[in-house]
Every structure is written in structure tokens, then in C-alpha cells.
mmCIF file of C-alpha atoms in Angstrom:
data_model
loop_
_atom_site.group_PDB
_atom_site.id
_atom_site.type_symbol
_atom_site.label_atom_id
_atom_site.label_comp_id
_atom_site.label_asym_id
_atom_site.label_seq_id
_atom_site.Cartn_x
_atom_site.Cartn_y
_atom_site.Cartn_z
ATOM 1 C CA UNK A 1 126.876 84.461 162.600
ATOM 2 C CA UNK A 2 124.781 81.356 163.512
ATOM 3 C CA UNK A 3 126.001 78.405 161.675
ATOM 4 C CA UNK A 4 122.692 76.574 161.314
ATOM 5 C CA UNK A 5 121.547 80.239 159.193
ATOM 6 C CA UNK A 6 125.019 80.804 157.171
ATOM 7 C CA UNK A 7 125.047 76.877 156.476
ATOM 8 C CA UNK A 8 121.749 77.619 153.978
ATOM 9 C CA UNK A 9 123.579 80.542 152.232
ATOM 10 C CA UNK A 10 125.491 78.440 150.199
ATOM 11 C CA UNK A 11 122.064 76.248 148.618
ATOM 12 C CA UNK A 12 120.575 79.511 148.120
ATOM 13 C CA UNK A 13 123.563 81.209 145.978
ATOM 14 C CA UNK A 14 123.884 77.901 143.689
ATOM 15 C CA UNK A 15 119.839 78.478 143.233
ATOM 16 C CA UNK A 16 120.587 82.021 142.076
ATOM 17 C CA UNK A 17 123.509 80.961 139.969
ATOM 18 C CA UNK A 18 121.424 78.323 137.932
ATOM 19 C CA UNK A 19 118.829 81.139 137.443
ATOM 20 C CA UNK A 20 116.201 78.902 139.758
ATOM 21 C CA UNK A 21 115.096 82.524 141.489
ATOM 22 C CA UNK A 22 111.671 80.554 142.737
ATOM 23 C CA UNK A 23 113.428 78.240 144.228
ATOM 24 C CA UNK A 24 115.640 80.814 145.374
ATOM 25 C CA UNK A 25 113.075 82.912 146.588
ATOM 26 C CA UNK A 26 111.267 79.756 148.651
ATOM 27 C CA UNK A 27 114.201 79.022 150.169
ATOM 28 C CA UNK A 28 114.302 82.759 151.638
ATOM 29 C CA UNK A 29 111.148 82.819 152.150
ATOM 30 C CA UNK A 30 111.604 79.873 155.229
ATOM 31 C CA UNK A 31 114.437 81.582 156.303
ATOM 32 C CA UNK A 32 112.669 84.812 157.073
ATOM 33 C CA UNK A 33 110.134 83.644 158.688
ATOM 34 C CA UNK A 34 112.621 82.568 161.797
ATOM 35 C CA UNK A 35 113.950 85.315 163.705
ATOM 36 C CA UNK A 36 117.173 86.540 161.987
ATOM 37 C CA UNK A 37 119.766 87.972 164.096
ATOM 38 C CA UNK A 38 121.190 91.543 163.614
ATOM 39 C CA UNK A 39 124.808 90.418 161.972
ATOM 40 C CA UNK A 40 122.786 88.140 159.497
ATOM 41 C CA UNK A 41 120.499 90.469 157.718
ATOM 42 C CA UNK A 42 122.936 91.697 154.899
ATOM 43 C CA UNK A 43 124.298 88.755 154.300
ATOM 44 C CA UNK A 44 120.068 87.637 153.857
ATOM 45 C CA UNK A 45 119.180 91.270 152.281
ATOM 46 C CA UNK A 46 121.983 90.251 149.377
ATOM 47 C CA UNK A 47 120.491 87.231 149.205
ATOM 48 C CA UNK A 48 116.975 88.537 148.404
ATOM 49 C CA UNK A 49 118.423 91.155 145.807
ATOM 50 C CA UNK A 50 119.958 88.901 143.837
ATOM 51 C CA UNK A 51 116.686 86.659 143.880
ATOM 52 C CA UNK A 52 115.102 89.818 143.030
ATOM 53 C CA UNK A 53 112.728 89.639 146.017
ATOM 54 C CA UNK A 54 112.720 93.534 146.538
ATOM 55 C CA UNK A 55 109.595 93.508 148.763
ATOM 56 C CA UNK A 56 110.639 90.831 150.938
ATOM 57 C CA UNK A 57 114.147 92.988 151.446
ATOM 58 C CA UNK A 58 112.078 96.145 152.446
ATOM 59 C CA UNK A 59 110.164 94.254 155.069
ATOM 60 C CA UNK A 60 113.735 92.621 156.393
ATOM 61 C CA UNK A 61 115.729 95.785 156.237
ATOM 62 C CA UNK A 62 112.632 98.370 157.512
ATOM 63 C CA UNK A 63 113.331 97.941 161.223
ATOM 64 C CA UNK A 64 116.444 99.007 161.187
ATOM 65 C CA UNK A 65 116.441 101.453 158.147
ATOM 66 C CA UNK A 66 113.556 103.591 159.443
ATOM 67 C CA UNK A 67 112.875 102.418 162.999
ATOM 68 C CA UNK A 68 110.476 103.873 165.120
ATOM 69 C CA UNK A 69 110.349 104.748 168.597
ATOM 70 C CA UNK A 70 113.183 103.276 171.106
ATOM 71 C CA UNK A 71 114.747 101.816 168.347
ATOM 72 C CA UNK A 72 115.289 104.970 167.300
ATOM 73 C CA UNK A 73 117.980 105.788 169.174
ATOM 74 C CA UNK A 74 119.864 102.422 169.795
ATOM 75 C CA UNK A 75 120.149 100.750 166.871
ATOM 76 C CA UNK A 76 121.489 102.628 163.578
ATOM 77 C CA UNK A 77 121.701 100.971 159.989
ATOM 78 C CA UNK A 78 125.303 100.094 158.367
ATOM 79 C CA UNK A 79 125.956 101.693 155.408
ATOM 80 C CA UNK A 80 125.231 97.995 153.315
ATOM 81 C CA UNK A 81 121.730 98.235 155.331
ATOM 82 C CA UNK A 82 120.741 101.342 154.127
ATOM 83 C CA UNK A 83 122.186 100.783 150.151
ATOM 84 C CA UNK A 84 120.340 97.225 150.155
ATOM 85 C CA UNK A 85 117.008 98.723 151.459
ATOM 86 C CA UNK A 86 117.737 101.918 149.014
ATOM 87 C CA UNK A 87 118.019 99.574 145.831
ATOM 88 C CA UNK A 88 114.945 97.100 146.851
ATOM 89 C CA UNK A 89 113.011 100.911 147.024
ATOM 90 C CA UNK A 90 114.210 101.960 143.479
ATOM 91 C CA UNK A 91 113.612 98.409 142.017
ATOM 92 C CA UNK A 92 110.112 98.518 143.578
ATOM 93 C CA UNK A 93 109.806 102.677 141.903
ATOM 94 C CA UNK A 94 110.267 104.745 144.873
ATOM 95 C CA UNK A 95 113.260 106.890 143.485
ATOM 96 C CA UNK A 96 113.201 109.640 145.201
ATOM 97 C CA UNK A 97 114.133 108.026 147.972
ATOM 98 C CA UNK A 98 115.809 105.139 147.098
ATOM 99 C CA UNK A 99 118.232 107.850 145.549
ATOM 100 C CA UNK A 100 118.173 110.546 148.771
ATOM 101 C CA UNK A 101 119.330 106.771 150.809
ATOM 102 C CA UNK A 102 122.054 105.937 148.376
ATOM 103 C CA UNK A 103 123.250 109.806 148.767
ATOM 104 C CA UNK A 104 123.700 109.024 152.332
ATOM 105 C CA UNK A 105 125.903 106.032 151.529
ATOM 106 C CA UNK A 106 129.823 106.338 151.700
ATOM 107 C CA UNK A 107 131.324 104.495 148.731
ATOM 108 C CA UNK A 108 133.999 103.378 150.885
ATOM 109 C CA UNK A 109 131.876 102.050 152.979
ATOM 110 C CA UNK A 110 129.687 100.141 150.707
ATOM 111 C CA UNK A 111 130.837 100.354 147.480
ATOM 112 C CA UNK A 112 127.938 98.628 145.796
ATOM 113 C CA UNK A 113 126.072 101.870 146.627
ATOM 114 C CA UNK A 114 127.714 103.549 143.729
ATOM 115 C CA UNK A 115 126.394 100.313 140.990
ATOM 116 C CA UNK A 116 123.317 100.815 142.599
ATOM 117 C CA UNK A 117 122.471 104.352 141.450
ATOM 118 C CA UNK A 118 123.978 103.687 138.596
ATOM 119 C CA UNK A 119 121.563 101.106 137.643
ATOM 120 C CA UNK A 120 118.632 102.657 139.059
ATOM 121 C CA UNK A 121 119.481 105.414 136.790
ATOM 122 C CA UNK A 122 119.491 102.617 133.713
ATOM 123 C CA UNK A 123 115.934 102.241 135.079
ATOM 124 C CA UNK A 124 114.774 105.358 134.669
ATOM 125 C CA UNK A 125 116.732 105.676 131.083
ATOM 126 C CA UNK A 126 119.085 108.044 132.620
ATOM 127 C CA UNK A 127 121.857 106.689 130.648
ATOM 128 C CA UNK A 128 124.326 109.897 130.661
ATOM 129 C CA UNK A 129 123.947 110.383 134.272
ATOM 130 C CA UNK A 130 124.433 107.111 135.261
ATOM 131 C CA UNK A 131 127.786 106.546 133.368
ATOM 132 C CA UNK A 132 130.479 107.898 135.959
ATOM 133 C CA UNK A 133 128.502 105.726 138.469
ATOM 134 C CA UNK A 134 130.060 102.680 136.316
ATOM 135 C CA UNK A 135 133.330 104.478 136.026
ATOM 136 C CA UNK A 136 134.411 105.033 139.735
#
């Protein structure tokens, strides 16, 4: 991971800690705009979910969660890609497949995938079927 990226990751959590989400959200803003290498973007895609920048998550994650063409073949999302991307979708309405995404999601590999339907179940006041999400 590039230092000069990881050293901003600690400025940005304190922002989201104080509840400064704005400033948060600035801050990520900047840092998106340079190119972010392929071991940084969950790291940044956490980031932007806990600053509740959804859209800014879809446009990060996209590439690599529904590429096109060469991409395609070479490059394939990590489980934490594809639950990140998945919850940003929910959070933004798109359900259906936020939820189909999350399906796909091992909750070994990515535990957080299991919270994650769970709340997006809270969000469509699905409150029986999202219990044993909070359970496992």
C-alpha cells in the first residue's frame, strides 16, 4: 500500500469519528480523484461507507465489480469488493441486486457481508428476516 495514500486514512477516520462526514467526505473526495491503486480501494471503499458517500463507492468499486471487456477476464473482485459495492447499491435502493451481490459473498470471507444484509433488510422494514443476519 502506498504510504503517501494510507498516511491520509488515519485524518479521515478521526473525521468520521467526530461525526464531521463533510469533512470526511472532502477529504475523499481529493483522494479519488488521484489514481488509486488496486490493493487500496477497500481500504478507500470503507472509508466512503462509513462517510456515507454511497455514490462515490459505486463509481470506485464499478471497474472492478462489473468490468467490461478485457478486464473481464483478468481482474476479478475480492469478496470485500463486491460486499462494499453491494451495500453502497442497497443504501442508494437498488436491492435486488445489492442483495443477489451479497448472496455471492462468503461470510468467511468478508464477514461484514452478513451486517450488511442485515441492515439493508432494516431498510426495507424487514425486521424478522433480518434478525439471524445479526445473530451469526
Amino acid at each position: 500500500m502506498s504510504e503517501g495514500l494510507a498516511a491520509e486514512f488515519p485524518a479521515i477516520e478521526s473525521r468520521i469519528r467526530q461525526g464531521e462526514y463533510a469533512e470526511a467526505r472532502r477529504l475523499l473526495h481529493a483522494l479519488c480523484r488521484g489514481k488509486i491503486a488496486r490493493e487500496q480501494l477497500l481500504p478507500v471503499a470503507r472509508l466512503l461507507r462509513q462517510a456515507y458517500a454511497h455514490p462515490r463507492t459505486i463509481s470506485l468499486l464499478a471497474r472492478i465489480v462489473r468490468p467490461k471487456g478485457r478486464r473481464q477476464a483478468s481482474e476479478s473482485a475480492s469478496p470485500g469488493e463486491r460486499a462494499e459495492y453491494a451495500y453502497a447499491l442497497g443504501s442508494l435502493g437498488a436491492m435486488r441486486e445489492a442483495f443477489a451481490l451479497l448472496e455471492s459473498v462468503s461470510p468467511k470471507a468478508y464477514p461484514e457481508a452478513l451486517f450488511f444484509q442485515g441492515v439493508l433488510n432494516m431498510q426495507r422494514s424487514n425486521y424478522a428476516p433480518a434478525e439471524p443476519f445479526f445473530r451469526r
